[in-house]
XYZ file of C-alpha atoms in Angstrom:
678
model
C 101.737 112.933 134.776
C 98.561 112.504 136.688
C 95.263 112.938 135.113
C 91.715 113.932 136.654
C 88.611 111.847 136.050
C 86.289 112.916 133.187
C 83.525 115.301 134.245
C 79.971 114.091 134.205
C 77.925 115.001 131.162
C 75.457 117.881 131.321
C 71.923 116.874 131.604
C 70.171 116.188 128.261
C 73.223 115.277 126.531
C 74.846 112.005 125.563
C 78.357 111.318 127.246
C 80.916 111.709 124.852
C 83.116 109.029 126.442
C 80.394 106.398 125.755
C 79.213 107.549 122.261
C 79.954 104.690 119.654
C 82.349 105.939 117.055
C 81.955 104.317 113.699
C 85.114 102.468 112.460
C 87.221 103.706 109.637
C 86.137 102.129 106.129
C 88.466 99.381 104.850
C 88.865 95.652 104.971
C 89.139 93.998 108.280
C 91.892 91.267 108.222
C 90.261 87.829 109.287
C 86.679 89.399 108.540
C 83.993 87.417 107.082
C 83.589 89.748 103.976
C 87.345 89.458 103.254
C 87.488 85.708 103.680
C 84.632 85.406 101.190
C 86.474 87.906 98.760
C 89.616 85.742 99.062
C 87.720 82.516 98.341
C 86.171 84.124 95.235
C 89.684 85.515 94.121
C 91.378 82.105 94.721
C 88.893 79.872 93.108
C 89.599 80.527 89.473
C 93.496 80.141 90.291
C 93.244 77.004 92.291
C 90.491 75.032 90.790
C 92.693 74.438 87.506
C 95.202 72.983 89.760
C 93.105 70.641 91.253
C 91.721 69.499 87.909
C 95.313 69.082 86.643
C 95.859 66.757 89.580
C 92.627 64.973 88.975
C 93.536 64.626 85.183
C 97.003 63.493 85.803
C 95.747 60.808 88.389
C 92.947 59.700 85.828
C 95.679 59.270 83.090
C 97.987 57.186 85.218
C 95.156 55.124 86.484
C 93.752 54.624 82.974
C 90.474 56.431 83.500
C 88.096 57.274 80.992
C 88.819 59.813 78.119
C 85.529 61.761 78.981
C 86.873 62.676 82.301
C 90.090 63.985 80.882
C 88.331 66.059 78.490
C 85.840 67.405 81.225
C 88.968 68.305 83.384
C 90.431 70.467 80.487
C 87.229 72.172 79.651
C 86.397 73.041 83.221
C 89.964 74.245 83.775
C 89.781 76.620 80.894
C 86.420 77.780 81.780
C 87.456 78.649 85.247
C 90.282 80.819 84.012
C 88.365 82.484 81.031
C 88.232 86.018 82.795
C 91.662 85.829 83.840
C 92.747 84.952 80.194
C 90.585 87.993 78.668
C 92.012 90.343 81.247
C 95.636 89.254 80.738
C 95.933 88.586 76.999
C 94.936 92.108 75.751
C 98.374 92.451 74.292
C 100.276 89.954 71.934
C 103.319 90.322 74.114
C 101.672 89.103 77.183
C 103.769 86.350 78.588
C 100.664 84.217 79.219
C 100.251 83.601 75.563
C 102.907 80.896 75.857
C 100.740 78.474 77.984
C 97.613 79.376 75.619
C 99.760 78.198 72.661
C 100.843 75.209 74.505
C 97.348 74.415 75.109
C 96.315 74.685 71.458
C 99.350 72.484 70.506
C 98.523 69.904 73.080
C 94.882 69.851 72.202
C 95.675 69.439 68.650
C 98.009 66.495 69.484
C 95.209 64.994 71.429
C 92.832 65.095 68.448
C 95.385 63.317 66.277
C 95.805 60.594 69.021
C 91.985 59.780 69.216
C 92.271 56.699 67.096
C 95.482 55.506 69.125
C 93.703 56.167 72.347
C 96.808 58.092 73.667
C 94.933 61.231 74.944
C 96.212 61.109 78.501
C 99.359 63.253 78.310
C 98.072 65.706 75.973
C 94.946 66.383 77.731
C 96.958 66.562 81.180
C 99.126 69.141 79.505
C 96.055 71.108 78.090
C 94.796 71.297 81.776
C 98.072 72.120 83.201
C 98.217 75.107 80.608
C 95.092 76.488 82.156
C 96.440 76.083 85.528
C 99.474 78.223 84.791
C 96.982 80.985 83.228
C 95.124 81.232 86.385
C 97.867 80.581 88.927
C 100.849 82.866 87.772
C 98.644 86.212 87.833
C 97.126 85.099 91.155
C 100.284 84.486 92.851
C 101.759 87.903 91.722
C 98.411 89.606 92.975
C 98.454 87.748 96.229
C 102.164 89.187 96.866
C 101.058 92.702 96.118
C 98.014 92.349 98.180
C 99.880 91.068 101.107
C 102.066 94.411 100.871
C 98.865 96.558 100.911
C 97.289 94.613 103.691
C 100.484 95.169 105.967
C 100.387 98.993 105.075
C 96.688 99.226 105.886
C 97.394 97.380 109.146
C 100.188 99.902 109.975
C 97.881 102.675 109.214
C 95.077 101.282 111.583
C 97.684 101.331 114.487
C 96.896 104.923 114.609
C 93.208 103.980 116.236
C 89.894 105.507 115.072
C 89.068 107.728 118.215
C 90.963 110.519 120.120
C 90.394 112.428 123.424
C 89.957 116.285 122.657
C 89.879 118.760 125.452
C 87.314 121.313 124.988
C 85.966 124.351 126.957
C 82.395 124.184 127.952
C 80.737 126.393 130.562
C 83.951 127.585 131.983
C 85.110 123.952 132.458
C 87.698 121.915 130.426
C 85.870 118.593 129.257
C 87.329 115.708 127.572
C 85.513 114.416 124.568
C 85.960 111.307 122.458
C 85.904 111.935 118.887
C 86.708 110.336 115.668
C 90.529 110.768 114.634
C 89.453 112.106 111.290
C 87.624 114.862 113.100
C 90.753 116.547 114.598
C 92.038 119.529 113.015
C 95.082 121.762 113.604
C 94.616 123.767 116.711
C 92.701 121.086 118.727
C 93.825 120.221 122.202
C 94.355 116.513 122.632
C 95.109 114.395 125.610
C 97.123 111.341 125.025
C 97.114 108.737 128.026
C 99.977 106.598 128.720
C 100.140 103.606 126.348
C 97.716 105.141 123.960
C 98.656 105.806 120.261
C 99.162 109.501 119.225
C 96.289 110.136 116.763
C 97.879 113.399 114.983
C 101.166 115.357 115.027
C 101.152 117.127 118.208
C 103.063 120.001 119.795
C 103.364 119.070 123.475
C 101.911 121.706 125.953
C 101.785 119.519 129.204
C 103.785 116.608 130.275
C 107.111 114.914 129.429
C 108.735 111.722 129.191
C 109.767 108.914 126.612
C 107.788 108.261 123.421
C 108.478 105.278 120.956
C 107.344 104.270 117.676
C 107.704 100.721 118.190
C 104.267 99.738 117.158
C 105.057 100.914 113.533
C 108.709 100.181 113.332
C 108.800 97.204 115.589
C 111.846 98.703 117.464
C 112.366 99.921 120.772
C 113.314 103.438 119.776
C 112.186 105.482 122.769
C 113.342 109.282 122.760
C 112.435 111.965 125.314
C 110.051 114.868 124.782
C 109.335 117.852 126.539
C 106.865 121.026 126.177
C 107.586 122.561 123.025
C 108.509 119.196 121.162
C 106.530 117.849 118.341
C 105.346 114.093 118.717
C 104.191 112.457 115.555
C 101.188 110.476 114.867
C 101.595 106.653 115.605
C 104.088 107.365 118.623
C 103.176 105.810 122.204
C 104.003 107.968 125.248
C 104.999 106.274 128.502
C 103.469 109.099 130.372
C 100.244 111.062 129.457
C 100.737 113.989 127.384
C 98.736 116.982 126.467
C 99.359 118.631 123.015
C 97.978 120.890 120.316
C 97.344 119.333 116.826
C 99.721 120.851 114.149
C 99.160 118.338 111.475
C 96.032 115.867 111.193
C 94.577 113.192 108.777
C 96.596 112.777 105.527
C 99.072 115.613 106.375
C 100.594 113.866 109.357
C 104.260 112.680 109.128
C 103.464 109.055 109.059
C 100.652 109.580 106.462
C 103.185 111.333 104.039
C 105.142 108.044 104.466
C 102.586 105.275 104.234
C 100.368 106.846 101.618
C 103.017 107.141 98.739
C 104.135 103.433 99.629
C 100.571 102.333 99.466
C 99.854 104.262 96.226
C 103.110 102.559 94.679
C 102.059 98.925 95.691
C 98.311 98.972 95.360
C 97.227 96.624 92.570
C 95.927 98.634 89.641
C 92.966 97.746 87.183
C 93.927 95.827 84.042
C 96.464 92.927 83.656
C 98.319 91.715 86.766
C 101.491 91.128 84.312
C 101.436 94.057 81.869
C 104.314 94.066 79.500
C 105.679 97.735 78.620
C 105.551 98.478 75.093
C 108.926 100.190 75.187
C 111.035 99.712 78.423
C 113.601 102.345 77.090
C 111.025 104.959 76.822
C 110.798 108.202 79.158
C 107.239 107.872 79.796
C 106.210 108.880 83.457
C 106.667 105.787 85.684
C 109.089 103.926 83.170
C 112.063 101.962 84.965
C 115.129 103.950 85.669
C 117.447 101.083 86.845
C 119.350 99.321 83.961
C 118.723 95.843 85.295
C 114.930 96.616 85.328
C 115.077 97.797 81.591
C 116.847 94.579 80.776
C 114.228 92.363 82.478
C 111.350 94.131 80.933
C 113.119 93.744 77.536
C 113.620 90.081 78.128
C 109.746 89.680 79.001
C 108.738 91.954 76.083
C 110.500 89.773 73.542
C 109.835 86.427 75.471
C 106.811 85.368 73.425
C 108.383 85.533 69.939
C 111.767 83.711 71.412
C 110.080 80.913 73.311
C 107.783 80.364 70.231
C 110.845 80.001 68.059
C 112.693 77.815 70.437
C 109.387 75.610 70.752
C 109.162 75.433 66.989
C 112.768 74.460 66.236
C 112.590 71.750 68.911
C 109.112 70.474 67.715
C 110.747 70.211 64.301
C 113.885 68.614 65.396
C 111.927 65.745 67.233
C 109.015 65.756 64.988
C 110.872 65.250 61.623
C 112.579 62.039 62.644
C 110.321 60.482 65.251
C 106.961 61.643 63.956
C 104.615 64.787 64.589
C 103.453 63.278 68.162
C 106.853 63.388 69.428
C 107.262 66.948 67.976
C 104.138 68.244 69.566
C 105.108 66.655 72.889
C 108.654 68.766 73.086
C 107.081 71.787 71.790
C 104.428 71.714 74.526
C 107.049 71.034 77.090
C 109.176 74.029 75.975
C 106.211 76.591 75.927
C 105.052 75.362 79.609
C 108.562 75.318 80.979
C 109.404 78.862 80.195
C 108.987 81.399 82.992
C 109.037 84.819 81.598
C 106.779 85.953 84.458
C 109.437 85.553 86.883
C 111.692 87.939 84.893
C 108.917 90.366 84.730
C 108.382 90.514 88.446
C 112.078 89.985 89.593
C 112.822 93.730 90.024
C 109.383 95.176 90.458
C 108.588 92.670 93.266
C 111.678 93.727 95.105
C 111.117 97.383 94.762
C 107.493 96.916 96.125
C 108.719 95.191 99.289
C 111.660 97.770 99.833
C 108.822 100.434 99.785
C 106.966 98.633 102.304
C 109.773 97.908 104.532
C 110.790 101.535 104.194
C 107.448 102.806 105.093
C 107.265 100.448 108.203
C 110.700 101.923 109.289
C 109.316 105.640 108.853
C 111.104 106.088 105.595
C 109.702 107.341 102.238
C 111.741 105.957 99.599
C 111.415 107.984 96.609
C 111.396 105.541 93.591
C 114.613 103.945 92.472
C 116.800 106.977 93.496
C 117.959 105.833 96.933
C 119.042 102.561 95.115
C 121.366 104.526 92.959
C 122.812 106.800 95.748
C 122.698 104.808 98.983
C 124.390 101.447 98.174
C 128.004 103.039 98.078
C 127.758 105.612 100.976
C 130.514 105.443 103.284
C 130.329 108.813 104.996
C 127.402 110.396 107.109
C 127.378 113.995 107.881
C 124.943 114.648 110.811
C 124.437 117.456 113.155
C 125.098 116.448 116.777
C 122.716 118.933 118.393
C 119.822 116.679 116.987
C 121.320 113.502 115.919
C 123.219 112.839 119.127
C 122.066 115.355 121.725
C 118.224 115.365 122.766
C 118.108 118.632 121.413
C 116.745 120.062 124.602
C 119.455 122.066 126.235
C 119.143 123.764 129.583
C 120.394 126.803 130.908
C 123.035 126.295 133.457
C 124.714 129.881 133.925
C 124.469 133.393 133.186
C 127.695 135.483 133.236
C 127.243 139.160 132.553
C 129.473 141.902 132.373
C 130.632 143.569 135.628
C 127.828 145.759 137.160
C 125.135 143.978 135.103
C 122.504 141.972 137.093
C 122.275 138.372 135.627
C 118.479 138.206 135.907
C 118.314 141.541 133.897
C 120.420 139.988 131.280
C 118.521 136.854 131.024
C 115.087 138.740 130.973
C 116.270 140.690 127.914
C 117.332 137.261 126.228
C 114.009 135.809 127.152
C 112.070 138.773 125.865
C 113.840 138.567 122.353
C 113.348 134.923 122.121
C 109.631 134.732 122.995
C 107.395 133.023 120.472
C 110.479 131.645 118.640
C 110.807 128.057 118.021
C 114.224 126.375 118.485
C 116.323 124.638 121.000
C 117.773 127.772 122.499
C 114.515 129.927 122.764
C 112.901 126.855 124.479
C 115.709 126.485 126.926
C 115.262 130.211 127.638
C 111.509 129.864 128.013
C 112.033 127.121 130.467
C 114.568 129.022 132.583
C 112.132 131.996 132.514
C 109.325 129.853 133.884
C 111.376 128.444 136.650
C 112.294 132.058 137.867
C 108.778 133.304 137.408
C 109.928 135.837 134.852
C 107.480 137.678 132.511
C 108.963 138.382 129.146
C 108.886 142.184 128.094
C 106.961 143.549 125.091
C 109.069 143.811 122.156
C 108.789 144.876 118.499
C 110.531 144.542 115.180
C 111.404 140.991 116.181
C 113.709 139.225 113.394
C 115.446 135.887 112.972
C 118.250 135.397 110.803
C 119.879 132.265 110.863
C 121.063 131.740 114.479
C 120.646 135.389 115.349
C 117.646 136.903 117.245
C 117.039 140.546 117.642
C 114.155 142.809 118.742
C 113.592 146.127 120.025
C 113.076 146.539 123.861
C 111.902 150.162 124.508
C 113.710 151.400 121.232
C 116.823 149.564 122.071
C 117.701 146.764 119.705
C 118.664 143.592 121.589
C 120.560 140.692 120.171
C 120.801 136.925 120.990
C 123.212 134.874 119.142
C 126.704 133.434 118.591
C 129.900 135.210 118.797
C 129.665 136.177 114.954
C 126.495 138.118 115.830
C 128.481 140.734 117.517
C 131.256 143.332 116.653
C 133.720 142.163 119.320
C 133.532 139.850 122.583
C 135.509 140.938 125.449
C 138.046 138.441 127.043
C 135.885 138.306 130.238
C 133.015 136.869 128.142
C 135.056 134.236 126.298
C 134.760 130.608 127.438
C 137.513 128.647 128.526
C 139.338 126.703 125.685
C 138.223 123.106 127.143
C 134.598 124.522 127.974
C 132.375 122.060 126.309
C 128.988 123.991 127.167
C 126.863 125.527 124.312
C 127.632 129.408 124.334
C 125.134 132.080 123.364
C 125.470 135.797 124.091
C 122.927 138.459 124.618
C 123.693 142.252 124.038
C 122.703 145.479 122.814
C 124.351 148.234 120.854
C 126.173 145.703 118.910
C 128.267 144.433 121.782
C 127.501 141.485 124.240
C 126.797 142.039 127.670
C 126.410 138.442 129.085
C 127.285 134.980 128.040
C 124.721 132.365 128.285
C 125.984 128.762 129.032
C 123.675 125.748 128.223
C 124.292 121.922 128.373
C 122.439 119.130 126.567
C 121.958 115.479 127.392
C 122.860 112.555 125.125
C 119.881 111.150 123.246
C 119.074 107.425 124.330
C 120.361 105.044 121.774
C 122.658 107.562 120.017
C 125.729 105.278 120.751
C 124.045 102.315 119.342
C 123.157 104.152 116.168
C 126.744 105.080 115.791
C 127.628 101.389 115.922
C 124.985 100.364 113.312
C 126.609 102.952 110.948
C 130.025 101.627 111.645
C 128.935 97.905 110.968
C 127.696 99.243 107.532
C 131.057 100.546 106.798
C 129.644 104.039 107.060
C 131.547 106.567 109.016
C 129.713 109.256 110.988
C 131.227 112.840 110.813
C 129.647 115.330 112.983
C 129.289 118.993 111.798
C 127.708 121.738 113.498
C 127.803 125.641 114.259
C 128.909 125.136 117.790
C 132.429 125.277 118.703
C 134.136 121.842 117.918
C 135.290 121.172 121.607
C 131.403 120.768 122.466
C 130.753 118.261 119.667
C 134.001 116.402 120.581
C 132.692 115.990 124.000
C 129.665 114.419 122.737
C 131.415 112.418 119.966
C 133.701 110.731 122.564
C 130.577 109.790 124.591
C 129.030 107.846 121.676
C 132.039 106.432 119.957
C 132.757 108.966 117.201
C 136.466 109.655 116.486
C 137.574 113.205 117.302
C 138.993 113.391 113.987
C 135.306 113.148 112.572
C 134.260 116.281 114.200
C 133.967 119.801 112.469
C 132.519 122.701 114.404
C 132.043 126.443 113.965
C 130.492 126.088 110.520
C 127.836 128.327 109.114
C 125.997 127.582 105.770
C 128.845 128.308 103.559
C 131.006 126.178 105.883
C 128.568 123.160 105.419
C 128.689 123.424 101.678
C 132.355 123.591 101.743
C 132.803 120.446 103.965
C 130.379 118.331 101.703
C 132.498 119.487 98.739
C 135.610 118.504 100.485
C 134.560 115.138 101.293
C 133.360 114.633 97.793
C 136.668 115.742 96.462
C 138.389 113.185 98.765
C 136.253 110.198 97.009
C 133.870 109.830 99.676
C 129.975 109.080 98.825
C 128.256 111.186 101.327
C 124.859 110.847 102.901
C 123.482 114.137 104.619
C 120.921 114.121 107.336
C 119.501 117.772 106.830
C 118.381 120.141 109.458
C 114.733 121.318 109.349
C 115.557 124.857 108.311
C 116.839 125.143 104.655
C 120.224 123.375 104.228
C 122.246 124.581 101.274
C 124.635 121.416 101.723
C 121.785 119.330 100.494
C 122.462 120.282 97.039
C 125.895 118.815 97.290
C 125.572 115.487 98.982
C 124.972 111.966 97.217
C 122.116 110.989 99.459
C 119.955 113.396 101.195
C 117.621 112.526 104.038
C 115.079 114.970 105.286
C 112.439 114.906 107.958
C 108.888 114.788 106.505
C 108.346 118.449 108.186
C 111.525 119.792 107.143
C 111.758 122.725 104.755
C 110.134 122.150 101.284
C 113.411 122.658 99.416
C 115.215 120.201 101.558
C 112.444 117.618 101.009
C 112.587 118.283 97.138
C 116.135 117.592 97.104
C 115.756 114.491 99.477
C 115.833 111.056 97.867
C 114.467 109.744 101.418
C 112.083 111.499 103.828
C 111.748 110.153 107.484
C 109.752 110.551 110.458
C 112.813 110.102 112.529
C 115.521 112.395 111.735
C 118.184 110.477 113.479
C 121.282 108.573 112.488
C 119.137 105.328 112.590
C 117.531 106.591 109.520
C 120.789 106.763 107.530
C 121.675 103.255 108.773
C 118.094 102.135 107.757
C 118.248 103.559 104.291
C 121.702 102.311 103.562
C 121.020 98.790 104.950
C 117.686 98.499 103.079
C 118.925 99.776 99.643
C 121.929 97.320 99.958
C 119.602 94.503 100.877
C 117.208 95.395 97.762
C 119.909 95.486 95.437
C 121.210 92.249 96.454
C 117.874 90.567 96.147
C 117.172 92.046 92.896
C 120.584 90.719 91.658
C 119.663 87.085 93.158
C 116.083 87.128 91.488
C 117.731 88.043 88.151
C 120.301 85.383 88.712
C 117.720 82.735 89.596
C 115.660 83.313 86.570
C 118.657 83.357 84.393
C 119.983 80.088 85.678
C 116.658 78.543 85.662
C 116.266 78.979 81.984
C 119.827 78.059 81.339
C 119.753 74.674 83.198
C 116.075 73.530 82.939
C 115.501 74.257 79.089
C 118.211 72.271 78.098
C 116.551 68.809 79.301
C 113.291 70.147 78.169
C 114.572 70.705 74.718
C 116.126 67.261 74.669
C 112.758 65.768 75.299
C 113.568 64.333 78.598
C 110.685 66.378 80.518
C 107.094 65.502 80.157
C 104.653 68.758 79.436
C 103.051 68.395 83.107
C 106.247 68.526 84.920
C 107.579 71.218 82.832
C 104.429 73.244 83.899
C 105.381 72.602 87.360
C 108.949 73.450 86.934
C 108.057 76.757 85.587
C 106.482 77.826 89.012
C 110.020 77.314 90.714
C 111.734 80.596 89.601
C 108.313 82.586 90.349
C 107.983 81.299 93.704
C 111.803 82.002 94.420
C 111.575 85.657 93.120
C 108.454 86.259 95.146
C 109.852 84.468 98.338
C 113.264 86.596 97.884
C 111.270 89.965 97.646
C 109.112 88.942 100.608
C 112.338 88.679 102.743
C 112.849 92.358 102.147
C 109.379 93.170 103.481
C 110.290 91.173 106.728
C 113.816 92.743 107.105
C 115.164 89.225 106.995
C 118.805 89.050 105.847
C 119.587 92.606 106.488
C 120.494 94.644 109.364
C 117.443 96.738 108.935
């Protein structure tokens, strides 16, 4: 769509297009302030590590005792604030390195006469390094998720082009995106990011959410469609703001994910007092309760194991040998890895879902989506573009086709929906002006209104008493058929056709690769849906047409009775079938009841949303299992040689970072989508 140049500013005014817009508040990646803050945060964690290396090097080289003591004291001084924050509860997993430091310091004190201070003081310094490094690693992993979400939010930009009326002329004004309000008219040039949810009033073409989802998922829009914030049109569009700011569809997805992963004040590694409690926010996955219980009892269990191992070595070989082994056991244990094995994966899953335009509601999708094998979708929106066009008007004998069309257009005016929009488009093409109506009502797919005291109805066959044979479509007719009539009888048949949505066939294949069979259910005749199904690779047996609300509910119940795990992509209007399905996915602008029942909300109500949700939850579940197995295998394998006295304390401290690093790395793969079809 061509755009005209912006008009010159009025005298005495500041050109709006050159006005400087203040950027949104928030950290700037790579900025000087952020870099300084990162250095201040990392210094208490990394300094003890460097001091541990220095102490170990000095011990091997036979350096002075004063240097070893200084390294230990400086290391604990560096982590003093972290220790105060994390050690508020006696169940904190960081009590283990603290106790190890006390034991090794006492060991060093008893070895003063013999001059064997090296290894005990290195262990004391290594314990301080664990106190500083473990919380910092977990915090950095969470902060990385927050930064990626903030980066996604910043793709919306900070300015927008608003169209205003001034002195009888339409002018373009550059304004902050935060200043947009519902009802504002906005111009979005080709390649710019849509700043708010817009209803297109002028222009058409393809738009994509690739900047957010990193996928080329272009789909067509025409006047009357809603384009969500964050989309990028390939041609210029003009639209009216319907939702702005935190009310946009993408904000409803990003904000909950940001709130869920944002670090909170207090300990980075809090241990729940009662993992089996029912308090808000308590874990709901059985494996989550298990890992929290392990972390909750880790301190007394490891202390007991260290005591037994110390006595077992100390009684026959001396107190020094017992203290050495006990210190190694205390440093080798890694309950922090068990504590974050599930939570880190869930946080990464929420981030990945948000970047895909999905709002994952807690752990509910994990319990619902992993075993899904059947997806129920409406082809009118999931396969077709949702933009049918009128191709033919077949009236009763003696009735003018334009008169029948004008009656239908008049009844459907100011009503939102694919058929009303198609009727309005046909009226504009014929320069028709709708007549004045009164008593307009919308009930399901039936529209009715009074035109000069005559009730006129637009709807499917079941909206009328009887359809004469001359108005019935041919058995193999694959067009969308709607009737217009008055007096309870149809007087004309309106035939519409729709195009396939680009990418629908690929989405069907994605579902099939995930072992999920798409099943099309719609209110249109089955012949229409079968024609579309054949073109996108859905088997004809997986099509059910002619369904009303009761039929949709019955179909879901039938599939559940057959043993299927059913996912349902709801329509925007109230969908009673959502109360039956195992996994419910609704658009963020869908009916409030649909969104309440949904485990997943999406800004893209397409089959790809089902494939993304299923693949993401399966990948998350697999990573959670891998994290837990890694932690369990580490303790089963490593603690044996440690208890046997074959591993020195500094090496044990280094080994304890292995399961934590593995857990955080595995969870990071979820956020990147690595290892899954998402």
